[in-house]
PDB file of N, CA and C in Angstrom:
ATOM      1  N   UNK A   1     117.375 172.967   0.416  1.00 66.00           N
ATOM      2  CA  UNK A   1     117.751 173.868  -0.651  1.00 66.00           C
ATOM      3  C   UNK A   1     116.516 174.666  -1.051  1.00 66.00           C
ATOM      4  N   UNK A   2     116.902 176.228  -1.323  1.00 78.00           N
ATOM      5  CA  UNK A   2     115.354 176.642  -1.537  1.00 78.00           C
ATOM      6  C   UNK A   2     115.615 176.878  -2.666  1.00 78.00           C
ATOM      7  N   UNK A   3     114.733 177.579  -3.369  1.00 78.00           N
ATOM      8  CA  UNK A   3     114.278 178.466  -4.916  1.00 78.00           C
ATOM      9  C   UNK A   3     114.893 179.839  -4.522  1.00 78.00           C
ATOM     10  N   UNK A   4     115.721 180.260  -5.802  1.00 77.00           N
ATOM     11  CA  UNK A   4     116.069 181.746  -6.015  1.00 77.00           C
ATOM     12  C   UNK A   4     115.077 182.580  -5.465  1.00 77.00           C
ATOM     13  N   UNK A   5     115.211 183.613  -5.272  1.00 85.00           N
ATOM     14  CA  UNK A   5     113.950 184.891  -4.560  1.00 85.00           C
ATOM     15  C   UNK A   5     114.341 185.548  -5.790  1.00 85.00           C
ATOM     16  N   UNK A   6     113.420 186.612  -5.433  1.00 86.00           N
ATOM     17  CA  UNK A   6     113.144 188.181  -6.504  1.00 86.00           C
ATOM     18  C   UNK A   6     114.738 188.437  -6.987  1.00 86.00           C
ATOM     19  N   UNK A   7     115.659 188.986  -5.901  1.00 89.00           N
ATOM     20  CA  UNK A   7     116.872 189.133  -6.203  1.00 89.00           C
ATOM     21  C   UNK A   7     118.200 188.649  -6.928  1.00 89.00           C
ATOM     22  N   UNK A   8     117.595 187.494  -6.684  1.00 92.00           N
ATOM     23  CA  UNK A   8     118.681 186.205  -7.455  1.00 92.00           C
ATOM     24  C   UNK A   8     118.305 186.345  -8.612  1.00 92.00           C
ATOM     25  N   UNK A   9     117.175 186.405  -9.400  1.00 85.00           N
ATOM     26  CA  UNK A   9     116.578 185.825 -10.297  1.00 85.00           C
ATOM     27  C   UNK A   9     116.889 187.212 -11.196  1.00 85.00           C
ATOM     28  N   UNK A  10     116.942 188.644 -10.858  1.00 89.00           N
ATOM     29  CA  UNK A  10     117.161 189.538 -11.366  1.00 89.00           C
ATOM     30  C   UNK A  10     119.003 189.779 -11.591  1.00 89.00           C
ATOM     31  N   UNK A  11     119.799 188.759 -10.439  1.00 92.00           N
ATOM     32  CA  UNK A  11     121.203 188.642 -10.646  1.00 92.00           C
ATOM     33  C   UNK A  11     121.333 187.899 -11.631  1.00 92.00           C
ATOM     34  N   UNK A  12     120.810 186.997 -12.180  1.00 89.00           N
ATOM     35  CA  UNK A  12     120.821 185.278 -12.743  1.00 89.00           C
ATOM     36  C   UNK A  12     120.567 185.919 -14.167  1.00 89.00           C
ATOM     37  N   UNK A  13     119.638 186.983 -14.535  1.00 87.00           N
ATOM     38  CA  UNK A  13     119.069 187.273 -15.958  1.00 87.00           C
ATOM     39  C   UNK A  13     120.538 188.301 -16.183  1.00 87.00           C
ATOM     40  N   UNK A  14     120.915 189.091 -15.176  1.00 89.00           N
ATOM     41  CA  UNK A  14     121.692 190.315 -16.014  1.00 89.00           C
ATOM     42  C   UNK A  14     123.071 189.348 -16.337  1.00 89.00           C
ATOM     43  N   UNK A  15     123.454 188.402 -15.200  1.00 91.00           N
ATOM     44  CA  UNK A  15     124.789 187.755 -16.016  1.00 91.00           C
ATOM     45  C   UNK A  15     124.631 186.836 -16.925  1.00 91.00           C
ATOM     46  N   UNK A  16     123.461 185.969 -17.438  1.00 87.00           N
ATOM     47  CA  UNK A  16     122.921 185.519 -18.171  1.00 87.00           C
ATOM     48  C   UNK A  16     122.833 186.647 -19.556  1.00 87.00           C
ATOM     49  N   UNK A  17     122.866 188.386 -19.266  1.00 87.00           N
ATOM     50  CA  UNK A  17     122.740 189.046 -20.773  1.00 87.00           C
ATOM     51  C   UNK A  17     124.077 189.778 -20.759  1.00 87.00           C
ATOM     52  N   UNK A  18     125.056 189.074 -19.747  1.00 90.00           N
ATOM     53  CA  UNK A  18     126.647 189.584 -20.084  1.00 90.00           C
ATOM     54  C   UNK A  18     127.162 188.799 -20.707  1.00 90.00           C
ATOM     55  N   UNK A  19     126.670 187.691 -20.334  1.00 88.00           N
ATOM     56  CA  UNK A  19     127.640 186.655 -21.165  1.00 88.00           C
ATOM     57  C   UNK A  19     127.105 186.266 -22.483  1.00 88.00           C
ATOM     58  N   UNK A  20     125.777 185.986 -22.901  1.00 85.00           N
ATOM     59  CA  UNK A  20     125.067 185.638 -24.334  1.00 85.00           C
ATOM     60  C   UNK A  20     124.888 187.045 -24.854  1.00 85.00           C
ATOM     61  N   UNK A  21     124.596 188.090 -24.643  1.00 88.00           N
ATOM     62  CA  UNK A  21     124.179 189.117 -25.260  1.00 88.00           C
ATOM     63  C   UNK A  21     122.510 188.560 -25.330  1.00 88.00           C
ATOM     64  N   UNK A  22     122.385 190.188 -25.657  1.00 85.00           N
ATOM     65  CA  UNK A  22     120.873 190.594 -25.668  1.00 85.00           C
ATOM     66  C   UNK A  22     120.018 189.728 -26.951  1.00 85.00           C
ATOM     67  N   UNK A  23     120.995 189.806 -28.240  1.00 88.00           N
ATOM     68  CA  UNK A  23     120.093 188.869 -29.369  1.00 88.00           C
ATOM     69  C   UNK A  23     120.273 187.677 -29.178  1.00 88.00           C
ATOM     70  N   UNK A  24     120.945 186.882 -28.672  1.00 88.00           N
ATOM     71  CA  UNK A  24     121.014 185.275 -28.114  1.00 88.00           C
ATOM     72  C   UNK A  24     120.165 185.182 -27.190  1.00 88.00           C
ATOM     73  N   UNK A  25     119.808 185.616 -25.754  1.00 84.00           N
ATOM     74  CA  UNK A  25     119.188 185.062 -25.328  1.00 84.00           C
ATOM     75  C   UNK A  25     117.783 184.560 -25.336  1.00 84.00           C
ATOM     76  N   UNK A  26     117.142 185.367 -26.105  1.00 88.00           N
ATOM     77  CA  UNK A  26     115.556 185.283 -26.745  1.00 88.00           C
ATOM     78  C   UNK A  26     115.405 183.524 -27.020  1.00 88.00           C
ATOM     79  N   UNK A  27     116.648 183.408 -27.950  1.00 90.00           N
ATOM     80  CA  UNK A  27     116.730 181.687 -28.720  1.00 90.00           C
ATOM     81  C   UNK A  27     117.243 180.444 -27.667  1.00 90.00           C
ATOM     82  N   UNK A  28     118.288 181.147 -26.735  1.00 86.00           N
ATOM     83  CA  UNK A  28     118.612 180.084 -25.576  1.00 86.00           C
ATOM     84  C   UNK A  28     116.908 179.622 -24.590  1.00 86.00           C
ATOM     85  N   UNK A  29     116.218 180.994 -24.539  1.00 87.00           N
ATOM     86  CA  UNK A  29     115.442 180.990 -23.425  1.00 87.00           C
ATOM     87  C   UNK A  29     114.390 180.019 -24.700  1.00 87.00           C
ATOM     88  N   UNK A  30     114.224 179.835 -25.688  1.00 94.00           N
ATOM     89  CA  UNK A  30     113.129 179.467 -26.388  1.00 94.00           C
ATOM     90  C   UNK A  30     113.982 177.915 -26.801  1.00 94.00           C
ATOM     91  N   UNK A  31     115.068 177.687 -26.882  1.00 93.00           N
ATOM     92  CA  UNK A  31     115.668 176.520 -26.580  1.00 93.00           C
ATOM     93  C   UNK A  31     115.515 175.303 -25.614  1.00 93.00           C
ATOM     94  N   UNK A  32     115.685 176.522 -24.287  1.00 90.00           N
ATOM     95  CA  UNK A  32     115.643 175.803 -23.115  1.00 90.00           C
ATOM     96  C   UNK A  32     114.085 175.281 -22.870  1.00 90.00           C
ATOM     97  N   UNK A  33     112.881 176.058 -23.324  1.00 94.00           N
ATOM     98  CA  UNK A  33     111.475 175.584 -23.309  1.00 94.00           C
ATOM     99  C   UNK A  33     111.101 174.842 -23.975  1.00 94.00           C
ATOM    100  N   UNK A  34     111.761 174.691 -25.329  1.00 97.00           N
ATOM    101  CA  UNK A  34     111.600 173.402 -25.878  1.00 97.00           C
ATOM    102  C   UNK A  34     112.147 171.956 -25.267  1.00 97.00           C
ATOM    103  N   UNK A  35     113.060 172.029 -24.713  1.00 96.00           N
ATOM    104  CA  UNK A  35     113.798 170.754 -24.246  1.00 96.00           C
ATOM    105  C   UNK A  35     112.912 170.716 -22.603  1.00 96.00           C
ATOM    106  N   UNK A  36     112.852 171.129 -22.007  1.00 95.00           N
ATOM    107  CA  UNK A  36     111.526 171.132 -21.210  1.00 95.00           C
ATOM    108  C   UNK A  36     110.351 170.648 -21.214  1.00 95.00           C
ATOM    109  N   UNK A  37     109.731 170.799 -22.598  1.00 97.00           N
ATOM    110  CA  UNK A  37     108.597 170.473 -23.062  1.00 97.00           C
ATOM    111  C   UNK A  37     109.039 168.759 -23.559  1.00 97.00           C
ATOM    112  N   UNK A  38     109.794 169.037 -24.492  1.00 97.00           N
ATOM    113  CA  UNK A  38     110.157 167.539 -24.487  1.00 97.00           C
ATOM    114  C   UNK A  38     110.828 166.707 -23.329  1.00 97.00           C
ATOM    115  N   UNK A  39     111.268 166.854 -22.373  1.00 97.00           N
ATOM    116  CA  UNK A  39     111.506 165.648 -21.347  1.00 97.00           C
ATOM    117  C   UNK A  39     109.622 165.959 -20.613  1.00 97.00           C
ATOM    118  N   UNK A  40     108.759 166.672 -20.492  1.00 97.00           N
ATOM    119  CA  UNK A  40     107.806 166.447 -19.835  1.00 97.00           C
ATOM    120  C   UNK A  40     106.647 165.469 -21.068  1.00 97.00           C
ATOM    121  N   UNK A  41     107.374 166.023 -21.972  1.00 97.00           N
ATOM    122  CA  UNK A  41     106.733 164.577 -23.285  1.00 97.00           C
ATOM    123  C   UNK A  41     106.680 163.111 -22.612  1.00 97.00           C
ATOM    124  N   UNK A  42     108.354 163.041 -22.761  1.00 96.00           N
ATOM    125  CA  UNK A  42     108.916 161.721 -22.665  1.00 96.00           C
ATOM    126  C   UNK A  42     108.439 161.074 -21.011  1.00 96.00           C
ATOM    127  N   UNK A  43     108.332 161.819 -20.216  1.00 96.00           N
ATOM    128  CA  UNK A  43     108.192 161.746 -18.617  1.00 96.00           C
ATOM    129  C   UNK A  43     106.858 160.828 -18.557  1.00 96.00           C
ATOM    130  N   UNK A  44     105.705 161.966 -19.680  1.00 97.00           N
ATOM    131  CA  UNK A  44     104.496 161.490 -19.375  1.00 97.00           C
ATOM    132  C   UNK A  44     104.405 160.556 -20.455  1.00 97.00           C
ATOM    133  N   UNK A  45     104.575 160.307 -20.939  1.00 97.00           N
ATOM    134  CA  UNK A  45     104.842 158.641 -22.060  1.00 97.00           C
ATOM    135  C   UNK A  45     105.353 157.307 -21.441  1.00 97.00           C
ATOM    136  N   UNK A  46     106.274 157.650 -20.393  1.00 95.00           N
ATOM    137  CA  UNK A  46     106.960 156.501 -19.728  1.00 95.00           C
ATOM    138  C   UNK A  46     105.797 156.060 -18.539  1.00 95.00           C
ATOM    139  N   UNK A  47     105.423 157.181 -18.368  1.00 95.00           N
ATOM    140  CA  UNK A  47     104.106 157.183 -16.952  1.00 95.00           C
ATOM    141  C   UNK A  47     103.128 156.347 -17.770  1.00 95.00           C
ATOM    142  N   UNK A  48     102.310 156.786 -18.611  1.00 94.00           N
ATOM    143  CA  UNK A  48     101.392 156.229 -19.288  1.00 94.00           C
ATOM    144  C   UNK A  48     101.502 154.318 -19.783  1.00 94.00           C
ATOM    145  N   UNK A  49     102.856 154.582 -20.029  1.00 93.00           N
ATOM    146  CA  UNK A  49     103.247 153.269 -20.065  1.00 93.00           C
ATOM    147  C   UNK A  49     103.166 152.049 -19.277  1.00 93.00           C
ATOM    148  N   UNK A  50     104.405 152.609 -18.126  1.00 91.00           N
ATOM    149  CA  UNK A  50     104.275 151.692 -16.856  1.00 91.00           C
ATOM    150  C   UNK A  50     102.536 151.604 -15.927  1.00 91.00           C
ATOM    151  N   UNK A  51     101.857 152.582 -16.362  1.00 92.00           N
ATOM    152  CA  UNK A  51     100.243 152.688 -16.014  1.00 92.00           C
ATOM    153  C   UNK A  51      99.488 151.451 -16.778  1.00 92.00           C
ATOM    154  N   UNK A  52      99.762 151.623 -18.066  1.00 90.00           N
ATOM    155  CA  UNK A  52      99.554 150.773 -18.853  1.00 90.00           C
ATOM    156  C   UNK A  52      99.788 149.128 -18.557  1.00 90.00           C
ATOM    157  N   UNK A  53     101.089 148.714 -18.204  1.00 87.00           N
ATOM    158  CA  UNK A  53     101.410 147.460 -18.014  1.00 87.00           C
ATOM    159  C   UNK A  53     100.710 147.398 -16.563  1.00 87.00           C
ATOM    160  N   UNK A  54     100.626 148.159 -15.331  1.00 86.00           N
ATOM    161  CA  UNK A  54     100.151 147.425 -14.271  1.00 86.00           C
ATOM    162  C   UNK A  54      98.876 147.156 -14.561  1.00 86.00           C
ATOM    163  N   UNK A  55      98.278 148.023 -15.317  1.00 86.00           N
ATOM    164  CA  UNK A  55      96.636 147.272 -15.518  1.00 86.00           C
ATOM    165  C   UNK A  55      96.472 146.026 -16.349  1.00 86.00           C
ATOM    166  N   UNK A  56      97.556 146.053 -17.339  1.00 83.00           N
ATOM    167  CA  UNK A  56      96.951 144.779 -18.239  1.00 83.00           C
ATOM    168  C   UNK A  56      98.126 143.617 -17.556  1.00 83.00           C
ATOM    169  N   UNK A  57      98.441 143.627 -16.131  1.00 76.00           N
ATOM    170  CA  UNK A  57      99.447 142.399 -15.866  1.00 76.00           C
ATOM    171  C   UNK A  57      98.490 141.940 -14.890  1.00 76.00           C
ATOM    172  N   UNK A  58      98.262 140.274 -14.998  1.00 68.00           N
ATOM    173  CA  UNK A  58      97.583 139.758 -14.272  1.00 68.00           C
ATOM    174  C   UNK A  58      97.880 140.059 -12.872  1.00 68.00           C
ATOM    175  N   UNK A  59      96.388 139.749 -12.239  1.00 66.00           N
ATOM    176  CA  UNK A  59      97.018 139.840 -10.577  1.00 66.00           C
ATOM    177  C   UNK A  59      96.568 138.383  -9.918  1.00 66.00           C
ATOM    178  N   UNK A  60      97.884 137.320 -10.029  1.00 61.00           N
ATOM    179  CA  UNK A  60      98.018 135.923  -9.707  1.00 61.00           C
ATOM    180  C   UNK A  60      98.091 136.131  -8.107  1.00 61.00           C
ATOM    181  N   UNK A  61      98.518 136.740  -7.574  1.00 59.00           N
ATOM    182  CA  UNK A  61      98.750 137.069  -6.263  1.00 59.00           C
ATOM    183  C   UNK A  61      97.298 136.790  -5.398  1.00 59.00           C
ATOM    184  N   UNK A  62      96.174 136.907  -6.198  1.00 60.00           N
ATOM    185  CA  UNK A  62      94.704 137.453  -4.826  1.00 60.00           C
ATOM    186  C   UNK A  62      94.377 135.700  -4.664  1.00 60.00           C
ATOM    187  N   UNK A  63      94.904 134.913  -5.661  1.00 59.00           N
ATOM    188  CA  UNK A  63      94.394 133.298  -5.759  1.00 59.00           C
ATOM    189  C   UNK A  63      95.338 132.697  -4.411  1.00 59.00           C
ATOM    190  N   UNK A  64      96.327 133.301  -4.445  1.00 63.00           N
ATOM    191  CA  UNK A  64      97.110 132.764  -3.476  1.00 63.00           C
ATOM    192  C   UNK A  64      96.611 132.622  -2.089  1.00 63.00           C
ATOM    193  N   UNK A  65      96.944 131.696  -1.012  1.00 64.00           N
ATOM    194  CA  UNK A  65      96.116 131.959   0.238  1.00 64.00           C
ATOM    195  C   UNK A  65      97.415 132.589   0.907  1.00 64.00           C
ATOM    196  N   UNK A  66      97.255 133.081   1.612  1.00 66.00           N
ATOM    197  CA  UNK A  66      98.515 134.235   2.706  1.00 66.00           C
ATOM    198  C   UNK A  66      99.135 132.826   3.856  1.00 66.00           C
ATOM    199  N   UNK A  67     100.397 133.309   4.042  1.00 59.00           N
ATOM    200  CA  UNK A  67     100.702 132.133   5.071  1.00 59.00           C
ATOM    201  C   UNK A  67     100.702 132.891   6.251  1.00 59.00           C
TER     202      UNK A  67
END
């Protein structure tokens, strides 16, 4: 699957200002960057996290001898 090109992206905005109109979309497009911003919040919080627990979880495993 690829990414829209030049053309798409200029199809994608004009039916995007048929259907919301011209004074809505300013607030959808500033909508949609907020909720963006917040799942890359939450993304890097969960990362930090699970980062978090592998360092502070013991590593019982290296005592072990290998069979």
């Amino acid at each position: 699957m690829s990414f829209p090109g030049g053309w798409e992206w200029i199809l994608i905005f004009v039916v995007l200002l048929l259907l919301f109109g011209a004074k809505r979309l300013p607030d959808l497009a500033k909508g949609l960057g907020k909720g963006i911003l917040e799942f890359r919040k939450a993304a890097k919080e969960v990362t930090d996290e699970i980062r978090k627990e592998e360092i502070d979880k013991p590593d019982d495993d290296k005592d072990k001898p290998e069979a």
